[in-house]
Coordinates of C-alpha atoms in Angstrom, one line a residue:
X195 CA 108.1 115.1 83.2
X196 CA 105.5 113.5 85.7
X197 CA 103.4 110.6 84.3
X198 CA 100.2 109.7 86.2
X199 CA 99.1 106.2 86.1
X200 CA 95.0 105.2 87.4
X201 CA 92.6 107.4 88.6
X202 CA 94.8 108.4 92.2
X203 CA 98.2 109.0 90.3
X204 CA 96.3 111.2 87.4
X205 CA 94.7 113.7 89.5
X206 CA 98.4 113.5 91.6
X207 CA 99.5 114.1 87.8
X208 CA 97.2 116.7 87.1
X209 CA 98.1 118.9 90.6
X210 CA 102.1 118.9 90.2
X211 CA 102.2 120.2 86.4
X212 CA 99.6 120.9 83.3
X213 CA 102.6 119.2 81.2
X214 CA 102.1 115.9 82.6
X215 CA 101.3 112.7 80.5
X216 CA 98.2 110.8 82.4
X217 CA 97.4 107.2 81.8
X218 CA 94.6 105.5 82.5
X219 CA 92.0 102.9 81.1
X220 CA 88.9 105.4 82.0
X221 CA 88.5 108.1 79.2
X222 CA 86.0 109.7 81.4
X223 CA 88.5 110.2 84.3
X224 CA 91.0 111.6 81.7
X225 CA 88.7 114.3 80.8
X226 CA 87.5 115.6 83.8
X227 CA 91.5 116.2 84.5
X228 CA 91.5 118.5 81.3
X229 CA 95.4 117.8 80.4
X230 CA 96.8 118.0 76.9
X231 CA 98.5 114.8 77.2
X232 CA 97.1 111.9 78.3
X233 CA 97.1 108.0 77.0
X234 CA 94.2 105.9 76.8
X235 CA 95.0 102.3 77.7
X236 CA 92.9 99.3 76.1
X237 CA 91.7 96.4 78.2
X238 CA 90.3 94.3 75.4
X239 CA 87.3 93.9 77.5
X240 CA 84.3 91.6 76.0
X241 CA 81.9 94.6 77.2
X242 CA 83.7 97.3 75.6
X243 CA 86.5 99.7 76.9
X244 CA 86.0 99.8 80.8
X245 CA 85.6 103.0 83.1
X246 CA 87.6 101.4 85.6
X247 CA 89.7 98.5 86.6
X248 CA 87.9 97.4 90.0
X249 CA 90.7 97.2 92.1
X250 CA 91.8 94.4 89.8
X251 CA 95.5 95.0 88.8
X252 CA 95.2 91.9 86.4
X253 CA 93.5 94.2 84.4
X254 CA 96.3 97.1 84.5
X255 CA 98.8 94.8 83.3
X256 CA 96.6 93.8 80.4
X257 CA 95.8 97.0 79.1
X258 CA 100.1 97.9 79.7
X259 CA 100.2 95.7 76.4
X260 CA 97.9 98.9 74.7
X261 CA 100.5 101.8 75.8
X262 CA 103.9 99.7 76.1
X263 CA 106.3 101.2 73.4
X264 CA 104.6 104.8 74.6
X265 CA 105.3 104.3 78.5
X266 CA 108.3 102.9 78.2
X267 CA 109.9 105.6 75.9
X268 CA 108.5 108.5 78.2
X269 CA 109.6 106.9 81.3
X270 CA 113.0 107.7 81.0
X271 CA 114.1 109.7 83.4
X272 CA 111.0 110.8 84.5
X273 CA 109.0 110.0 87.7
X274 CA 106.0 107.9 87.5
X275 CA 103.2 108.6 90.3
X276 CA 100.5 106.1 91.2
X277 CA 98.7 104.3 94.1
X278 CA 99.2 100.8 94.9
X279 CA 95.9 99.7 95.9
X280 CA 94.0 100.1 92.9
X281 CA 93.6 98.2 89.5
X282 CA 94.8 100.8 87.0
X283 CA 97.6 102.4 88.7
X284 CA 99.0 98.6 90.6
X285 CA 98.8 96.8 87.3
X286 CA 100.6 98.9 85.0
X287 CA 103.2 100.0 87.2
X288 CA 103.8 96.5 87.9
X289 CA 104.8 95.8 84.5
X290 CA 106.8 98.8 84.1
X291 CA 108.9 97.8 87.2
X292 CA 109.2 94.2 85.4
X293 CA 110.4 95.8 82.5
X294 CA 112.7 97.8 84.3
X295 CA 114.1 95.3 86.5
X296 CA 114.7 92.9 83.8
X297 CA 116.9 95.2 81.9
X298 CA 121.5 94.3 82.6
X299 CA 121.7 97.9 83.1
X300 CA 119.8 101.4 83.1
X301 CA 122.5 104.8 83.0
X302 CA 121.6 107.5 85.9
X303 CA 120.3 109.8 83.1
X304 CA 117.3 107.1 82.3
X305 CA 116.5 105.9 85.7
X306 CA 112.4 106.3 86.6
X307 CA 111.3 107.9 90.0
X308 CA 108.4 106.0 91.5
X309 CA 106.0 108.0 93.9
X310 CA 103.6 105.5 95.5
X311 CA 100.6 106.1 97.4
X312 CA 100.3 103.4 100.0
X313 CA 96.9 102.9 101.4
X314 CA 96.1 103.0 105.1
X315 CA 95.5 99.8 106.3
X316 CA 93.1 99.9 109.1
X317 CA 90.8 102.7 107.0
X318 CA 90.9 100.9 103.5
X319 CA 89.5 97.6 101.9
X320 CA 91.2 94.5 102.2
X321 CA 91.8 94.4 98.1
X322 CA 93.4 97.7 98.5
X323 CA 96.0 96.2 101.4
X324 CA 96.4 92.8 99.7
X325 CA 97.1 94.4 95.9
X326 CA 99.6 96.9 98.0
X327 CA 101.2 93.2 99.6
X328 CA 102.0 91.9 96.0
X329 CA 103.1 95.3 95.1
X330 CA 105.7 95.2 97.7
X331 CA 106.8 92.0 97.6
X332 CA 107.0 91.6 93.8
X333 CA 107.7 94.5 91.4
X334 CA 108.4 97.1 93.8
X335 CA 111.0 94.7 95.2
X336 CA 112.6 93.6 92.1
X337 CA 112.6 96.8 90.6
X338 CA 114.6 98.3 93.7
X339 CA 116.6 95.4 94.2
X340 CA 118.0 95.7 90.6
X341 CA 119.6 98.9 90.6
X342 CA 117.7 100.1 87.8
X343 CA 115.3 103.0 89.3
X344 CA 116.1 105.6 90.3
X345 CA 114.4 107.4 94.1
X346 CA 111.6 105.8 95.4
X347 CA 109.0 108.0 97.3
X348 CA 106.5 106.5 99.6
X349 CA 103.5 108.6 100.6
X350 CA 101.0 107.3 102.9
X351 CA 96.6 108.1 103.1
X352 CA 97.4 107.2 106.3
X353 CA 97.7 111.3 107.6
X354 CA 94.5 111.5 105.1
X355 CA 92.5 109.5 107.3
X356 CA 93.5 110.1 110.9
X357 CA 93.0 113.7 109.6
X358 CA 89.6 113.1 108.1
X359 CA 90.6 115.2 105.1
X360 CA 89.2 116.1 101.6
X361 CA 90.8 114.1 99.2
X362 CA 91.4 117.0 96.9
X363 CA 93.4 118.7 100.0
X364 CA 95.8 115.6 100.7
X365 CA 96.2 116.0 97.0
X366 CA 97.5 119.2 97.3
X367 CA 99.6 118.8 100.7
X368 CA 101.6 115.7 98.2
X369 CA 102.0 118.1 95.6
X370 CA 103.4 121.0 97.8
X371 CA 105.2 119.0 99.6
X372 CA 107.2 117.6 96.1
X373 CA 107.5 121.2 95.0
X374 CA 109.3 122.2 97.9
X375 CA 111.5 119.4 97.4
X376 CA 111.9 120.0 93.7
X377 CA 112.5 123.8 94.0
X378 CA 116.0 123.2 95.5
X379 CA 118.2 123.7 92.6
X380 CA 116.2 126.6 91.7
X381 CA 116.5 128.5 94.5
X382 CA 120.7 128.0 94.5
X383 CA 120.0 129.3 91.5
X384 CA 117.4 132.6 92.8
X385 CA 119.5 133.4 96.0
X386 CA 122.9 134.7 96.9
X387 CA 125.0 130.9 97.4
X388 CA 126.8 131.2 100.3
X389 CA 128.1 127.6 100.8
X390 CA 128.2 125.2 98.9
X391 CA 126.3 124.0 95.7
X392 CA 123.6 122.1 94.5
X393 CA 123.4 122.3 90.7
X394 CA 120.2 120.4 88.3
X395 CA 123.1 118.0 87.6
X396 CA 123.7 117.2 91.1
X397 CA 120.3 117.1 91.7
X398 CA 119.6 114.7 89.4
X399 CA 121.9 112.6 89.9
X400 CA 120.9 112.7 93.9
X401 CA 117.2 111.7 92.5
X402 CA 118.3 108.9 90.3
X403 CA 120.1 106.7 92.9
X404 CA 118.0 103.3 93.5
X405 CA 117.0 104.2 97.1
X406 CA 113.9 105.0 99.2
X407 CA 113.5 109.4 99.4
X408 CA 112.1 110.5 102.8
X409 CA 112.3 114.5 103.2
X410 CA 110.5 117.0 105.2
X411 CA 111.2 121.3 105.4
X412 CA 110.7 123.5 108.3
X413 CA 112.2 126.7 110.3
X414 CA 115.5 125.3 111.6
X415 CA 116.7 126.9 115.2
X416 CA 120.7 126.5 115.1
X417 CA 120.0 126.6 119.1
X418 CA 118.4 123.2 119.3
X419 CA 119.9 119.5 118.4
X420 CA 119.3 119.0 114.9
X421 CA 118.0 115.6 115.6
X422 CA 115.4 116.6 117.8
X423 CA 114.1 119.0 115.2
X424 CA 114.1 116.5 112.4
X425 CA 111.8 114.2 115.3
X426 CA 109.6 117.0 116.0
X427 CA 109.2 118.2 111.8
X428 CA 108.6 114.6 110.8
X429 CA 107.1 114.1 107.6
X430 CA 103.4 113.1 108.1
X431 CA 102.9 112.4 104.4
X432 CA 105.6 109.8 104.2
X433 CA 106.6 106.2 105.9
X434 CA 109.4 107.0 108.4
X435 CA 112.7 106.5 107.1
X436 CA 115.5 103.7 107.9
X437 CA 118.8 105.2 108.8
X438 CA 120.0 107.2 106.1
X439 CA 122.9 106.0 103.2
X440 CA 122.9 109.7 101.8
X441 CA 121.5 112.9 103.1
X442 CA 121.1 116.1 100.8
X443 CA 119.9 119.5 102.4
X444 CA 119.2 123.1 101.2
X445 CA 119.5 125.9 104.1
X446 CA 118.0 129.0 103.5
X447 CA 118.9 132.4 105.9
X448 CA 117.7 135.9 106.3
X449 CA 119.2 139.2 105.7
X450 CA 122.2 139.5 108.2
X451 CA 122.1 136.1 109.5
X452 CA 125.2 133.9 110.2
X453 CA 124.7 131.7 107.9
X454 CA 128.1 129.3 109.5
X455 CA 125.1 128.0 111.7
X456 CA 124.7 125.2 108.8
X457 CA 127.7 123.5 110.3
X458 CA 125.6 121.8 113.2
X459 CA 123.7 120.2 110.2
X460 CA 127.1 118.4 109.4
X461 CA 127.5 117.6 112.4
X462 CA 124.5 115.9 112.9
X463 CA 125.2 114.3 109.6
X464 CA 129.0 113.4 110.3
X465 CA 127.7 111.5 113.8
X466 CA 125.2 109.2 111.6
X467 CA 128.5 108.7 109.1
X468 CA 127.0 110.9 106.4
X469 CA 128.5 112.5 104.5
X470 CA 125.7 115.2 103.1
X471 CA 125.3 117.4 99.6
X472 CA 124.2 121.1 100.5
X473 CA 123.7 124.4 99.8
X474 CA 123.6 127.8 102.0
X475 CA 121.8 130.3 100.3
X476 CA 120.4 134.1 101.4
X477 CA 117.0 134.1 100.8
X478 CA 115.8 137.7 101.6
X479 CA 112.1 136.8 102.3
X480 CA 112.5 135.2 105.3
X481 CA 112.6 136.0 109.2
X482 CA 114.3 133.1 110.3
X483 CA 116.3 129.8 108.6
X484 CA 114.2 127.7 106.9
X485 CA 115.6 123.7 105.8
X486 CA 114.6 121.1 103.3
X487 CA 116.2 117.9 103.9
X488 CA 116.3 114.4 102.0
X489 CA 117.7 111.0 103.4
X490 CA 118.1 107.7 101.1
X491 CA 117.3 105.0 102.7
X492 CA 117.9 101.0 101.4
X493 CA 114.6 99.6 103.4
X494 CA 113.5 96.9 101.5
X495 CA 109.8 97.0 100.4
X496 CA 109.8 93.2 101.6
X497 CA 110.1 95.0 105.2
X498 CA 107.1 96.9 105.0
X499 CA 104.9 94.0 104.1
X500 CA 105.4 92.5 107.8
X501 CA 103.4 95.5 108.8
X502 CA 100.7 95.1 106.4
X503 CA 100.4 91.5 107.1
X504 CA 99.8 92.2 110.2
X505 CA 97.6 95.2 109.9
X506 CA 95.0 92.9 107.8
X507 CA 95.4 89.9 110.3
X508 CA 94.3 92.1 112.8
X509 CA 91.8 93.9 110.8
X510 CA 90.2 90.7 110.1
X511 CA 90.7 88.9 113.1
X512 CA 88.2 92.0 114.3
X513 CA 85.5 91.2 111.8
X514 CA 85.4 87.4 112.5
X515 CA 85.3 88.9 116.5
X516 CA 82.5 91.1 115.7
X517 CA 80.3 88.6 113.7
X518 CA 80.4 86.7 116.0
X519 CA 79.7 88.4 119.0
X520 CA 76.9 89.8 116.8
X521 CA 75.1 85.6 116.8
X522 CA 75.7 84.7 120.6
X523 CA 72.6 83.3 120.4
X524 CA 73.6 80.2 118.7
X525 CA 75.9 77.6 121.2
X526 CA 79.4 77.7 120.4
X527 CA 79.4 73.6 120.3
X528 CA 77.0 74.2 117.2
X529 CA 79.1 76.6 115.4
X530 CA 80.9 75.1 112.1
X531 CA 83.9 77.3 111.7
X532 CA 84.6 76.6 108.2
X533 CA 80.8 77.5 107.4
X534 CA 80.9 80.6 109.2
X535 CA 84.6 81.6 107.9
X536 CA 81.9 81.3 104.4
X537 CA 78.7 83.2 105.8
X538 CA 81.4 86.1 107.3
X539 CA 83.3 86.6 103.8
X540 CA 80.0 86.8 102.5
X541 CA 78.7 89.6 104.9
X542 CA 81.6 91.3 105.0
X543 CA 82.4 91.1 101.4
X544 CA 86.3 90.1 102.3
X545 CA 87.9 86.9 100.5
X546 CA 87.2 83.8 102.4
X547 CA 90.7 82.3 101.8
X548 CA 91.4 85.6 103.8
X549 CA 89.5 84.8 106.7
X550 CA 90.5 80.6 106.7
X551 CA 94.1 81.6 106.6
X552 CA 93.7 83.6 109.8
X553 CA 91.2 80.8 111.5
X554 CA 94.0 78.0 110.9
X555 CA 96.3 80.7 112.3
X556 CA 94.5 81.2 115.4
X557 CA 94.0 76.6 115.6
X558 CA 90.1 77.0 115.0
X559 CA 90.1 75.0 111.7

């Protein structure tokens, strides 16, 4: 079962099965998705349920109190998709990764799958980076670091951005890209196994191990170094991997196809000292082979906030730059940076603790 949390994770939700449970503290969003199953949560608000959160993910983890012995008896083994840089989705999330983290021990058979949508930095409000930073560093972190979840998949609006696309086809190109990944045990299943096996149980158990999932799928020429091909077919929808602890693969060939070509795949594998789950299988619809491959990874979340750190230092360090430059009338002897640090926050509508952090950084104040 997939259970969308907030307005990004429902429509996520929505797009990879009709069966999935949606969450969210906006009955209006709900609706519009048209799903059977979906969960209202309660924020207790003093003006009445709310159609939103406002990027605030204090009031996700308020309205978790509303649908806590629900989610927490659905989760279980089931995936959970939402973004981290919104209210809804952050906050309740949050305290489902508490939850989990807290717990002495959860059995591979319960273990939750967490797809995140990260926000891209450089395109995206500062609340949407800095609720993304807690994310990382807290919950997320924990809830890795405990053992107790099972993969963790981490897409990017990153490709959504450089690509200028429609939100409702970056939508799609996640949920595609999760089917392909998902249909590997059905087609060992479909096809003529040839080497080999990848069963549901193996699968599952593959998906409930508490690491970070990177995996991409493409046409694999047996002529070329594997590693070169993995380079060139990289996964635009995901963060790039860390060196891989497992490695799982499904290899599809044509008709009349030597299929013992799958041995440079273990190859590649067996110089990286991994030791991989696969299956060969003859898919008769195909000219020419065809891969889909997953790596576990262990890089800690705590990691990837250096690089949103320094993203928003750099993002704001521009704005102060550019607010600046914009008043050169003024002499720079007259300018109060501390006042201005105010005015900019102000314009800009970014926190001023924000922009005095980076000031005292940079020995202005």
């Amino acid at each position: 079962m997939i259970i969308g949390i907030g307005g990004a994770g429902g429509k996520l939700a929505s797009g990879l099965s009709k069966e999935a449970t949606v969450i969210n503290v906006s009955e209006v969003e709900m609706h519009k998705l048209g799903l059977a199953n979906s969960i209202l949560a309660y924020t207790n608000n003093e003006k009445g349920q709310l159609v939103g959160s406002k990027k605030d993910p204090n009031i996700g983890k308020t309205a978790f109190n509303s649908v806590r012995g629900q989610l927490l008896d659905i989760i279980k083994g089931n995936a959970i998709i939402t973004s981290s840089g919104g209210g809804t989705g952050n906050g309740i999330t949050s305290q489902v990764l508490n939850y989990v983290s807290s717990l002495e021990k959860v059995s591979d058979i319960n273990r939750t799958q967490f797809i995140i949508i990260l926000p891209y930095a450089k395109k995206e409000p500062s609340e949407y980076v800095n609720n993304t930073i807690e994310f990382l560093q807290g919950p997320l972190w924990k809830g890795v670091d405990s053992t107790n979840t099972g993969n963790t998949f981490l897409f990017s609006n990153k490709c959504k951005f450089e690509g200028r696309m429609a939100e409702k086809a970056f939508n799609e190109m996640i949920c595609n890209s999760l089917a392909t990944l998902n249909s590997i045990p059905e087609k060992g299943d479909q096809y003529e196994l040839l080497e080999g096996h990848i069963d549901r149980e193996d699968f599952e158990a593959y998906k409930s191990k508490s690491f970070f999932n990177y995996f991409t799928d493409f046409e694999y020429n047996p002529d070329r170094y594997f590693d070169e091909q993995m380079e060139e077919n990289y996964n635009e929808l995901m963060l790039r991997p860390d060196v891989p602890i497992e490695a799982l693969f499904l290899l599809e060939v044509p008709e009349n196809y030597d299929h013992t070509v799958f041995y440079n795949i273990l190859d590649h594998f067996d110089a990286q000292k991994v030791t991989p789950i696969y299956s060969v299988v003859r898919n008769p619809n195909i000219d020419k082979p065809h891969i889909t491959v997953s790596l576990l990874y262990s890089r800690k979340p705590a990691d990837l906030v250096d690089d949103y750190n320094r993203v928003a230092e750099e993002t704001t360090r521009e704005k102060i730059k550019k607010s600046i430059d914009h008043n050169t009338k003024m002499e720079k002897v007259a300018v109060n940076m501390e006042t201005r640090a105010e005015e900019v926050a102000r314009e800009e509508g970014t926190e001023t603790s924000e922009i005095r952090n980076i000031l005292k950084r940079l020995g202005k104040i």
